[in-house]
Amino acid sequence: APWRLMMSLTPSRGCLLDLPWEDILVPHILCHLPLQQLLCLQRVSKSFQSLVQLYLANMRCFDSSQIGPAIPRAAFVNLLKDNEVLQQLALQNCSDWLTDRELLPVIGQNHHLHHIQLKGCAQLSRHVLVAISLSCPNLRRLSLAHCEWVDSLSLRSLADHCKALESVDLTACRQLKDEAICYLVQKCSRLKSLSLAVNANVGDMAVEEIAKCCPELEHLDLTGCLRVKNDSIRVLAEYCPKLRSLKVKHCHNVAESSLSILRSRGVELDVEPPLQRALVLLQDVVGFAPFINLQI
């Protein structure tokens, strides 16, 4: 419906474009259109092109997934070249071509970013994380999942400058060891959500430091952290009263003896209790769910 409205109200009718651009059209009309349709709207006329450019320069949120399965490099650069007010930046579909050259200018000119999503952007370097640290002091949410270029030095820079962080995803950042995680949580004590999944270098030292430094922690993902053991899970239960979910699947050294403490508090776990695991296994083997009289 909004698209049909814009197409019908062409400049010749003297309606839509006569409205105040910055006060009405940009904040109250264009913001309701998908980004892909806005880009098409530029082709209507030079006036619409100018209007869309004004919108792009004042856009608060950029999500590459709104454009389609892939966004061309040149289009990305052109879309954000004049924007200095971004608050959210999500770049999920850019991993094939996104490098420091395209991203660093965007980071450098946007100091109000509080949410950055770089999941799977494998061609970037540690310089991007340093730039984020220096340019985005109010950063609250950051996803670096499957960014193996993240190292301890760049993570230290992040911890030193972005102390308002509440959510960090470091899934499969395999260069990071306990010491780097400990430094992060010591500086960023407001963390509510942290993922260290698929990192064999993370162990009890990091988990215990997370527990002691982050009393507001609600979600922790330790999937596949093979060095994590029962002792650190008990510390987590002791120091994190607000914990709501914990993922420890494939943590072979974490047993029910430590998880039961969290389970009794209603913490959501991704590992079934021993009896339920046994029933599921039996069902898979036998082909049906056995009946058990629990009153015996």
PDB file of C-alpha atoms in Angstrom:
ATOM      1  CA  ALA A   1       0.000   0.000   0.000  1.00  0.00           C
ATOM      2  CA  PRO A   2       2.690   2.603   0.837  1.00  0.00           C
ATOM      3  CA  TRP A   3       4.473   1.752  -2.423  1.00  0.00           C
ATOM      4  CA  ARG A   4       1.309   2.298  -4.484  1.00  0.00           C
ATOM      5  CA  LEU A   5       0.747   5.589  -2.681  1.00  0.00           C
ATOM      6  CA  MET A   6       4.194   6.843  -3.624  1.00  0.00           C
ATOM      7  CA  MET A   7       3.925   5.725  -7.215  1.00  0.00           C
ATOM      8  CA  SER A   8       0.577   7.462  -7.624  1.00  0.00           C
ATOM      9  CA  LEU A   9       1.665  10.710  -6.005  1.00  0.00           C
ATOM     10  CA  THR A  10       4.159  11.751  -8.626  1.00  0.00           C
ATOM     11  CA  PRO A  11       5.800  15.187  -8.578  1.00  0.00           C
ATOM     12  CA  SER A  12       3.439  16.402 -11.344  1.00  0.00           C
ATOM     13  CA  ARG A  13       0.480  16.188  -8.960  1.00  0.00           C
ATOM     14  CA  GLY A  14       2.259  18.393  -6.451  1.00  0.00           C
ATOM     15  CA  CYS A  15       1.282  16.313  -3.427  1.00  0.00           C
ATOM     16  CA  LEU A  16       3.794  14.017  -1.802  1.00  0.00           C
ATOM     17  CA  LEU A  17       6.998  15.898  -2.520  1.00  0.00           C
ATOM     18  CA  ASP A  18       5.421  19.169  -1.423  1.00  0.00           C
ATOM     19  CA  LEU A  19       5.380  17.861   2.153  1.00  0.00           C
ATOM     20  CA  PRO A  20       8.373  18.791   4.345  1.00  0.00           C
ATOM     21  CA  TRP A  21      11.067  16.227   3.573  1.00  0.00           C
ATOM     22  CA  GLU A  22      13.039  16.192   6.824  1.00  0.00           C
ATOM     23  CA  ASP A  23      10.069  16.658   9.155  1.00  0.00           C
ATOM     24  CA  ILE A  24       7.438  14.464   7.475  1.00  0.00           C
ATOM     25  CA  LEU A  25       8.581  12.299   4.567  1.00  0.00           C
ATOM     26  CA  VAL A  26      11.854  10.950   5.971  1.00  0.00           C
ATOM     27  CA  PRO A  27      10.847  10.195   9.586  1.00  0.00           C
ATOM     28  CA  HIS A  28       7.182   9.278   9.076  1.00  0.00           C
ATOM     29  CA  ILE A  29       6.750   7.786   5.588  1.00  0.00           C
ATOM     30  CA  LEU A  30       9.988   6.481   4.091  1.00  0.00           C
ATOM     31  CA  CYS A  31      10.900   4.724   7.327  1.00  0.00           C
ATOM     32  CA  HIS A  32       7.970   2.326   6.753  1.00  0.00           C
ATOM     33  CA  LEU A  33       9.207   1.156   3.339  1.00  0.00           C
ATOM     34  CA  PRO A  34      11.613  -1.778   2.901  1.00  0.00           C
ATOM     35  CA  LEU A  35      15.086  -0.650   1.894  1.00  0.00           C
ATOM     36  CA  GLN A  36      14.896  -2.562  -1.385  1.00  0.00           C
ATOM     37  CA  GLN A  37      11.764  -0.635  -2.403  1.00  0.00           C
ATOM     38  CA  LEU A  38      13.392   2.658  -1.472  1.00  0.00           C
ATOM     39  CA  LEU A  39      16.241   1.917  -3.849  1.00  0.00           C
ATOM     40  CA  CYS A  40      13.710   1.265  -6.622  1.00  0.00           C
ATOM     41  CA  LEU A  41      11.933   4.495  -5.757  1.00  0.00           C
ATOM     42  CA  GLN A  42      15.033   6.454  -6.753  1.00  0.00           C
ATOM     43  CA  ARG A  43      14.273   5.615 -10.398  1.00  0.00           C
ATOM     44  CA  VAL A  44      10.947   7.486 -10.428  1.00  0.00           C
ATOM     45  CA  SER A  45      12.480  10.950 -10.841  1.00  0.00           C
ATOM     46  CA  LYS A  46      15.414  13.126  -9.832  1.00  0.00           C
ATOM     47  CA  SER A  47      13.324  14.567  -7.008  1.00  0.00           C
ATOM     48  CA  PHE A  48      12.626  11.110  -5.606  1.00  0.00           C
ATOM     49  CA  GLN A  49      16.314  10.276  -5.978  1.00  0.00           C
ATOM     50  CA  SER A  50      17.211  13.318  -3.875  1.00  0.00           C
ATOM     51  CA  LEU A  51      14.569  12.396  -1.320  1.00  0.00           C
ATOM     52  CA  VAL A  52      15.887   8.828  -0.958  1.00  0.00           C
ATOM     53  CA  GLN A  53      19.461  10.095  -0.670  1.00  0.00           C
ATOM     54  CA  LEU A  54      18.341  12.347   2.158  1.00  0.00           C
ATOM     55  CA  TYR A  55      16.710   9.367   3.838  1.00  0.00           C
ATOM     56  CA  LEU A  56      19.854   7.245   3.472  1.00  0.00           C
ATOM     57  CA  ALA A  57      21.977  10.008   4.986  1.00  0.00           C
ATOM     58  CA  ASN A  58      19.674  10.094   8.025  1.00  0.00           C
ATOM     59  CA  MET A  59      19.064   6.363   8.333  1.00  0.00           C
ATOM     60  CA  ARG A  60      19.520   5.021  11.864  1.00  0.00           C
ATOM     61  CA  CYS A  61      19.474   1.298  11.038  1.00  0.00           C
ATOM     62  CA  PHE A  62      21.083  -0.533   8.111  1.00  0.00           C
ATOM     63  CA  ASP A  63      20.411  -4.245   7.678  1.00  0.00           C
ATOM     64  CA  SER A  64      21.916  -5.803   4.553  1.00  0.00           C
ATOM     65  CA  SER A  65      19.403  -8.671   4.650  1.00  0.00           C
ATOM     66  CA  GLN A  66      16.622  -6.218   3.711  1.00  0.00           C
ATOM     67  CA  ILE A  67      18.153  -5.727   0.270  1.00  0.00           C
ATOM     68  CA  GLY A  68      18.127  -9.362  -0.744  1.00  0.00           C
ATOM     69  CA  PRO A  69      20.393 -12.412  -0.839  1.00  0.00           C
ATOM     70  CA  ALA A  70      23.406 -10.312  -1.874  1.00  0.00           C
ATOM     71  CA  ILE A  71      24.311  -6.639  -1.941  1.00  0.00           C
ATOM     72  CA  PRO A  72      26.915  -5.399  -4.453  1.00  0.00           C
ATOM     73  CA  ARG A  73      30.062  -3.831  -3.027  1.00  0.00           C
ATOM     74  CA  ALA A  74      29.544  -0.546  -4.905  1.00  0.00           C
ATOM     75  CA  ALA A  75      25.938  -0.309  -3.723  1.00  0.00           C
ATOM     76  CA  PHE A  76      26.977  -0.719  -0.093  1.00  0.00           C
ATOM     77  CA  VAL A  77      29.588   2.016  -0.372  1.00  0.00           C
ATOM     78  CA  ASN A  78      27.148   4.367  -2.102  1.00  0.00           C
ATOM     79  CA  LEU A  79      24.317   3.755   0.343  1.00  0.00           C
ATOM     80  CA  LEU A  80      26.291   4.702   3.462  1.00  0.00           C
ATOM     81  CA  LYS A  81      28.803   7.224   2.146  1.00  0.00           C
ATOM     82  CA  ASP A  82      26.926  10.256   3.591  1.00  0.00           C
ATOM     83  CA  ASN A  83      25.535   8.680   6.741  1.00  0.00           C
ATOM     84  CA  GLU A  84      26.959   9.790  10.110  1.00  0.00           C
ATOM     85  CA  VAL A  85      24.031   8.903  12.380  1.00  0.00           C
ATOM     86  CA  LEU A  86      23.809   5.098  12.179  1.00  0.00           C
ATOM     87  CA  GLN A  87      22.856   3.358  15.401  1.00  0.00           C
ATOM     88  CA  GLN A  88      22.500  -0.233  14.161  1.00  0.00           C
ATOM     89  CA  LEU A  89      24.582  -1.953  11.486  1.00  0.00           C
ATOM     90  CA  ALA A  90      23.917  -5.551  10.415  1.00  0.00           C
ATOM     91  CA  LEU A  91      26.004  -7.051   7.618  1.00  0.00           C
ATOM     92  CA  GLN A  92      25.016 -10.703   7.289  1.00  0.00           C
ATOM     93  CA  ASN A  93      25.092 -11.031   3.485  1.00  0.00           C
ATOM     94  CA  CYS A  94      28.392  -9.338   2.756  1.00  0.00           C
ATOM     95  CA  SER A  95      30.950 -11.960   3.736  1.00  0.00           C
ATOM     96  CA  ASP A  96      31.980 -12.736   0.143  1.00  0.00           C
ATOM     97  CA  TRP A  97      33.334  -9.253  -0.547  1.00  0.00           C
ATOM     98  CA  LEU A  98      33.301  -7.084   2.607  1.00  0.00           C
ATOM     99  CA  THR A  99      36.835  -6.016   3.595  1.00  0.00           C
ATOM    100  CA  ASP A 100      38.385  -3.337   5.790  1.00  0.00           C
ATOM    101  CA  ARG A 101      38.420  -0.967   2.814  1.00  0.00           C
ATOM    102  CA  GLU A 102      34.619  -0.822   2.621  1.00  0.00           C
ATOM    103  CA  LEU A 103      33.805  -1.015   6.335  1.00  0.00           C
ATOM    104  CA  LEU A 104      36.405   1.191   8.042  1.00  0.00           C
ATOM    105  CA  PRO A 105      35.040   4.482   6.586  1.00  0.00           C
ATOM    106  CA  VAL A 106      31.516   3.575   7.748  1.00  0.00           C
ATOM    107  CA  ILE A 107      32.738   2.800  11.264  1.00  0.00           C
ATOM    108  CA  GLY A 108      34.940   5.888  11.373  1.00  0.00           C
ATOM    109  CA  GLN A 109      32.142   8.341  10.595  1.00  0.00           C
ATOM    110  CA  ASN A 110      29.412   6.779  12.773  1.00  0.00           C
ATOM    111  CA  HIS A 111      30.037   7.376  16.465  1.00  0.00           C
ATOM    112  CA  HIS A 112      26.501   6.574  17.640  1.00  0.00           C
ATOM    113  CA  LEU A 113      26.518   2.872  16.784  1.00  0.00           C
ATOM    114  CA  HIS A 114      25.231   0.737  19.632  1.00  0.00           C
ATOM    115  CA  HIS A 115      24.496  -2.513  17.747  1.00  0.00           C
ATOM    116  CA  ILE A 116      26.875  -4.096  15.217  1.00  0.00           C
ATOM    117  CA  GLN A 117      26.384  -7.494  13.540  1.00  0.00           C
ATOM    118  CA  LEU A 118      29.398  -8.878  11.636  1.00  0.00           C
ATOM    119  CA  LYS A 119      28.629 -12.585  11.841  1.00  0.00           C
ATOM    120  CA  GLY A 120      30.634 -14.566   9.308  1.00  0.00           C
ATOM    121  CA  CYS A 121      32.463 -11.565   7.816  1.00  0.00           C
ATOM    122  CA  ALA A 122      35.656 -13.555   7.387  1.00  0.00           C
ATOM    123  CA  GLN A 123      37.600 -11.151   5.151  1.00  0.00           C
ATOM    124  CA  LEU A 124      37.879  -8.381   7.729  1.00  0.00           C
ATOM    125  CA  SER A 125      40.886  -7.901  10.016  1.00  0.00           C
ATOM    126  CA  ARG A 126      41.603  -6.946  13.606  1.00  0.00           C
ATOM    127  CA  HIS A 127      41.794  -3.302  12.477  1.00  0.00           C
ATOM    128  CA  VAL A 128      37.982  -3.270  12.204  1.00  0.00           C
ATOM    129  CA  LEU A 129      37.577  -4.242  15.853  1.00  0.00           C
ATOM    130  CA  VAL A 130      40.097  -1.595  16.911  1.00  0.00           C
ATOM    131  CA  ALA A 131      38.189   0.991  14.841  1.00  0.00           C
ATOM    132  CA  ILE A 132      34.920  -0.057  16.487  1.00  0.00           C
ATOM    133  CA  SER A 133      36.571   0.348  19.884  1.00  0.00           C
ATOM    134  CA  LEU A 134      37.732   3.882  19.141  1.00  0.00           C
ATOM    135  CA  SER A 135      34.647   5.112  17.266  1.00  0.00           C
ATOM    136  CA  CYS A 136      31.744   3.517  19.161  1.00  0.00           C
ATOM    137  CA  PRO A 137      31.983   4.267  22.901  1.00  0.00           C
ATOM    138  CA  ASN A 138      28.270   3.547  23.418  1.00  0.00           C
ATOM    139  CA  LEU A 139      28.330   0.102  21.810  1.00  0.00           C
ATOM    140  CA  ARG A 140      26.004  -2.328  23.596  1.00  0.00           C
ATOM    141  CA  ARG A 141      25.616  -5.339  21.264  1.00  0.00           C
ATOM    142  CA  LEU A 142      28.325  -6.859  19.076  1.00  0.00           C
ATOM    143  CA  SER A 143      28.320 -10.092  17.081  1.00  0.00           C
ATOM    144  CA  LEU A 144      31.658 -11.388  15.819  1.00  0.00           C
ATOM    145  CA  ALA A 145      30.581 -14.998  15.400  1.00  0.00           C
ATOM    146  CA  HIS A 146      32.838 -16.997  13.070  1.00  0.00           C
ATOM    147  CA  CYS A 147      35.263 -14.075  12.719  1.00  0.00           C
ATOM    148  CA  GLU A 148      38.516 -15.906  13.281  1.00  0.00           C
ATOM    149  CA  TRP A 149      40.492 -12.692  12.749  1.00  0.00           C
ATOM    150  CA  VAL A 150      39.516 -11.519  16.240  1.00  0.00           C
ATOM    151  CA  ASP A 151      42.614 -11.754  18.455  1.00  0.00           C
ATOM    152  CA  SER A 152      43.429 -10.944  22.060  1.00  0.00           C
ATOM    153  CA  LEU A 153      44.915  -7.510  21.340  1.00  0.00           C
ATOM    154  CA  SER A 154      41.902  -6.244  19.409  1.00  0.00           C
ATOM    155  CA  LEU A 155      39.550  -7.682  22.052  1.00  0.00           C
ATOM    156  CA  ARG A 156      41.513  -5.818  24.733  1.00  0.00           C
ATOM    157  CA  SER A 157      40.994  -2.602  22.799  1.00  0.00           C
ATOM    158  CA  LEU A 158      37.266  -3.309  22.709  1.00  0.00           C
ATOM    159  CA  ALA A 159      37.198  -3.944  26.453  1.00  0.00           C
ATOM    160  CA  ASP A 160      39.127  -0.748  27.215  1.00  0.00           C
ATOM    161  CA  HIS A 161      36.837   1.552  25.234  1.00  0.00           C
ATOM    162  CA  CYS A 162      33.380  -0.075  25.102  1.00  0.00           C
ATOM    163  CA  LYS A 163      32.495  -0.669  28.745  1.00  0.00           C
ATOM    164  CA  ALA A 164      28.742  -0.380  28.153  1.00  0.00           C
ATOM    165  CA  LEU A 165      28.658  -3.709  26.285  1.00  0.00           C
ATOM    166  CA  GLU A 166      25.707  -5.907  27.235  1.00  0.00           C
ATOM    167  CA  SER A 167      25.868  -8.634  24.574  1.00  0.00           C
ATOM    168  CA  VAL A 168      28.918 -10.115  22.808  1.00  0.00           C
ATOM    169  CA  ASP A 169      28.966 -13.107  20.464  1.00  0.00           C
ATOM    170  CA  LEU A 170      32.441 -14.618  20.076  1.00  0.00           C
ATOM    171  CA  THR A 171      31.324 -17.966  18.670  1.00  0.00           C
ATOM    172  CA  ALA A 172      34.197 -19.739  16.885  1.00  0.00           C
ATOM    173  CA  CYS A 173      36.678 -16.894  17.513  1.00  0.00           C
ATOM    174  CA  ARG A 174      39.324 -19.557  17.955  1.00  0.00           C
ATOM    175  CA  GLN A 175      42.304 -17.267  18.567  1.00  0.00           C
ATOM    176  CA  LEU A 176      40.897 -16.230  21.928  1.00  0.00           C
ATOM    177  CA  LYS A 177      42.100 -17.902  25.110  1.00  0.00           C
ATOM    178  CA  ASP A 178      41.136 -17.622  28.779  1.00  0.00           C
ATOM    179  CA  GLU A 179      43.291 -14.554  29.409  1.00  0.00           C
ATOM    180  CA  ALA A 180      41.565 -12.488  26.703  1.00  0.00           C
ATOM    181  CA  ILE A 181      38.082 -13.440  27.940  1.00  0.00           C
ATOM    182  CA  CYS A 182      39.054 -12.628  31.520  1.00  0.00           C
ATOM    183  CA  TYR A 183      40.236  -9.165  30.479  1.00  0.00           C
ATOM    184  CA  LEU A 184      36.990  -8.542  28.584  1.00  0.00           C
ATOM    185  CA  VAL A 185      34.685  -9.389  31.479  1.00  0.00           C
ATOM    186  CA  GLN A 186      36.804  -7.498  34.015  1.00  0.00           C
ATOM    187  CA  LYS A 187      36.291  -4.312  31.986  1.00  0.00           C
ATOM    188  CA  CYS A 188      32.743  -4.995  30.777  1.00  0.00           C
ATOM    189  CA  SER A 189      30.890  -6.002  33.925  1.00  0.00           C
ATOM    190  CA  ARG A 190      27.457  -5.079  32.488  1.00  0.00           C
ATOM    191  CA  LEU A 191      27.394  -8.109  30.182  1.00  0.00           C
ATOM    192  CA  LYS A 192      24.057  -9.885  30.078  1.00  0.00           C
ATOM    193  CA  SER A 193      24.709 -12.233  27.152  1.00  0.00           C
ATOM    194  CA  LEU A 194      27.973 -13.869  26.086  1.00  0.00           C
ATOM    195  CA  SER A 195      28.733 -16.632  23.599  1.00  0.00           C
ATOM    196  CA  LEU A 196      32.074 -18.450  23.620  1.00  0.00           C
ATOM    197  CA  ALA A 197      30.776 -21.473  21.722  1.00  0.00           C
ATOM    198  CA  VAL A 198      33.013 -23.662  19.571  1.00  0.00           C
ATOM    199  CA  ASN A 199      36.230 -22.541  21.225  1.00  0.00           C
ATOM    200  CA  ALA A 200      38.416 -25.332  22.569  1.00  0.00           C
ATOM    201  CA  ASN A 201      40.772 -22.797  24.174  1.00  0.00           C
ATOM    202  CA  VAL A 202      38.173 -21.573  26.671  1.00  0.00           C
ATOM    203  CA  GLY A 203      38.241 -23.282  30.054  1.00  0.00           C
ATOM    204  CA  ASP A 204      37.407 -22.959  33.732  1.00  0.00           C
ATOM    205  CA  MET A 205      39.524 -19.853  34.284  1.00  0.00           C
ATOM    206  CA  ALA A 206      37.421 -17.824  31.843  1.00  0.00           C
ATOM    207  CA  VAL A 207      34.078 -19.164  33.112  1.00  0.00           C
ATOM    208  CA  GLU A 208      34.932 -18.452  36.751  1.00  0.00           C
ATOM    209  CA  GLU A 209      36.020 -14.911  35.893  1.00  0.00           C
ATOM    210  CA  ILE A 210      32.794 -14.379  33.943  1.00  0.00           C
ATOM    211  CA  ALA A 211      30.829 -15.506  36.983  1.00  0.00           C
ATOM    212  CA  LYS A 212      32.655 -13.214  39.406  1.00  0.00           C
ATOM    213  CA  CYS A 213      32.726 -10.120  37.176  1.00  0.00           C
ATOM    214  CA  CYS A 214      29.282 -10.222  35.518  1.00  0.00           C
ATOM    215  CA  PRO A 215      26.507 -10.358  38.133  1.00  0.00           C
ATOM    216  CA  GLU A 216      23.922  -9.252  35.522  1.00  0.00           C
ATOM    217  CA  LEU A 217      24.653 -12.235  33.245  1.00  0.00           C
ATOM    218  CA  GLU A 218      21.500 -13.861  31.846  1.00  0.00           C
ATOM    219  CA  HIS A 219      22.678 -15.986  28.890  1.00  0.00           C
ATOM    220  CA  LEU A 220      25.948 -17.894  28.444  1.00  0.00           C
ATOM    221  CA  ASP A 221      26.790 -20.188  25.539  1.00  0.00           C
ATOM    222  CA  LEU A 222      29.675 -22.615  26.145  1.00  0.00           C
ATOM    223  CA  THR A 223      28.710 -25.143  23.459  1.00  0.00           C
ATOM    224  CA  GLY A 224      31.742 -27.225  22.508  1.00  0.00           C
ATOM    225  CA  CYS A 225      34.081 -25.665  25.094  1.00  0.00           C
ATOM    226  CA  LEU A 226      35.788 -28.943  25.886  1.00  0.00           C
ATOM    227  CA  ARG A 227      37.992 -27.593  28.703  1.00  0.00           C
ATOM    228  CA  VAL A 228      35.082 -26.382  30.839  1.00  0.00           C
ATOM    229  CA  LYS A 229      34.474 -28.591  33.887  1.00  0.00           C
ATOM    230  CA  ASN A 230      32.078 -28.934  36.803  1.00  0.00           C
ATOM    231  CA  ASP A 231      33.906 -26.618  39.209  1.00  0.00           C
ATOM    232  CA  SER A 232      33.442 -23.517  37.072  1.00  0.00           C
ATOM    233  CA  ILE A 233      29.743 -24.308  36.509  1.00  0.00           C
ATOM    234  CA  ARG A 234      29.265 -24.388  40.286  1.00  0.00           C
ATOM    235  CA  VAL A 235      30.961 -20.984  40.566  1.00  0.00           C
ATOM    236  CA  LEU A 236      28.640 -19.726  37.835  1.00  0.00           C
ATOM    237  CA  ALA A 237      25.637 -20.923  39.829  1.00  0.00           C
ATOM    238  CA  GLU A 238      26.944 -19.202  42.959  1.00  0.00           C
ATOM    239  CA  TYR A 239      27.770 -15.783  41.483  1.00  0.00           C
ATOM    240  CA  CYS A 240      25.142 -15.314  38.744  1.00  0.00           C
ATOM    241  CA  PRO A 241      21.681 -15.195  40.339  1.00  0.00           C
ATOM    242  CA  LYS A 242      20.094 -13.716  37.184  1.00  0.00           C
ATOM    243  CA  LEU A 243      21.257 -16.491  34.842  1.00  0.00           C
ATOM    244  CA  ARG A 244      18.348 -17.639  32.670  1.00  0.00           C
ATOM    245  CA  SER A 245      19.975 -19.945  30.108  1.00  0.00           C
ATOM    246  CA  LEU A 246      23.191 -21.926  29.794  1.00  0.00           C
ATOM    247  CA  LYS A 247      24.364 -23.968  26.819  1.00  0.00           C
ATOM    248  CA  VAL A 248      26.897 -26.703  27.563  1.00  0.00           C
ATOM    249  CA  LYS A 249      26.176 -29.278  24.870  1.00  0.00           C
ATOM    250  CA  HIS A 250      29.333 -31.194  23.898  1.00  0.00           C
ATOM    251  CA  CYS A 251      31.077 -30.026  27.095  1.00  0.00           C
ATOM    252  CA  HIS A 252      31.966 -33.594  28.030  1.00  0.00           C
ATOM    253  CA  ASN A 253      33.470 -32.673  31.407  1.00  0.00           C
ATOM    254  CA  VAL A 254      30.298 -30.986  32.659  1.00  0.00           C
ATOM    255  CA  ALA A 255      28.033 -33.410  34.545  1.00  0.00           C
ATOM    256  CA  GLU A 256      24.597 -33.339  36.144  1.00  0.00           C
ATOM    257  CA  SER A 257      26.183 -32.894  39.590  1.00  0.00           C
ATOM    258  CA  SER A 258      26.866 -29.241  38.745  1.00  0.00           C
ATOM    259  CA  LEU A 259      23.981 -28.637  36.324  1.00  0.00           C
ATOM    260  CA  SER A 260      21.360 -29.798  38.833  1.00  0.00           C
ATOM    261  CA  ILE A 261      21.986 -26.676  40.922  1.00  0.00           C
ATOM    262  CA  LEU A 262      21.024 -24.468  37.987  1.00  0.00           C
ATOM    263  CA  ARG A 263      18.237 -26.793  36.902  1.00  0.00           C
ATOM    264  CA  SER A 264      16.604 -26.511  40.318  1.00  0.00           C
ATOM    265  CA  ARG A 265      16.563 -22.713  39.904  1.00  0.00           C
ATOM    266  CA  GLY A 266      14.721 -22.947  36.594  1.00  0.00           C
ATOM    267  CA  VAL A 267      17.704 -22.069  34.413  1.00  0.00           C
ATOM    268  CA  GLU A 268      17.121 -23.237  30.835  1.00  0.00           C
ATOM    269  CA  LEU A 269      19.739 -25.841  29.879  1.00  0.00           C
ATOM    270  CA  ASP A 270      20.379 -27.438  26.495  1.00  0.00           C
ATOM    271  CA  VAL A 271      21.277 -30.773  28.133  1.00  0.00           C
ATOM    272  CA  GLU A 272      18.487 -33.089  29.222  1.00  0.00           C
ATOM    273  CA  PRO A 273      18.444 -34.644  32.724  1.00  0.00           C
ATOM    274  CA  PRO A 274      20.018 -38.138  32.853  1.00  0.00           C
ATOM    275  CA  LEU A 275      16.693 -40.032  33.108  1.00  0.00           C
ATOM    276  CA  GLN A 276      15.177 -38.149  30.186  1.00  0.00           C
ATOM    277  CA  ARG A 277      18.329 -38.694  28.104  1.00  0.00           C
ATOM    278  CA  ALA A 278      18.118 -42.408  28.826  1.00  0.00           C
ATOM    279  CA  LEU A 279      14.460 -42.548  27.777  1.00  0.00           C
ATOM    280  CA  VAL A 280      15.174 -40.727  24.541  1.00  0.00           C
ATOM    281  CA  LEU A 281      18.038 -43.109  23.797  1.00  0.00           C
ATOM    282  CA  LEU A 282      15.853 -46.114  24.562  1.00  0.00           C
ATOM    283  CA  GLN A 283      13.120 -44.756  22.315  1.00  0.00           C
ATOM    284  CA  ASP A 284      15.611 -44.379  19.474  1.00  0.00           C
ATOM    285  CA  VAL A 285      16.821 -47.940  19.919  1.00  0.00           C
ATOM    286  CA  VAL A 286      13.521 -49.716  20.562  1.00  0.00           C
ATOM    287  CA  GLY A 287      11.319 -47.539  18.393  1.00  0.00           C
ATOM    288  CA  PHE A 288       8.743 -46.542  20.997  1.00  0.00           C
ATOM    289  CA  ALA A 289       8.580 -44.665  24.292  1.00  0.00           C
ATOM    290  CA  PRO A 290       8.559 -47.129  27.213  1.00  0.00           C
ATOM    291  CA  PHE A 291       5.886 -46.855  29.897  1.00  0.00           C
ATOM    292  CA  ILE A 292       7.281 -46.374  33.383  1.00  0.00           C
ATOM    293  CA  ASN A 293       5.155 -46.477  36.530  1.00  0.00           C
ATOM    294  CA  LEU A 294       6.754 -43.729  38.607  1.00  0.00           C
ATOM    295  CA  GLN A 295       4.519 -44.564  41.598  1.00  0.00           C
ATOM    296  CA  ILE A 296       6.326 -47.825  42.315  1.00  0.00           C
TER     297      ILE A 296
END
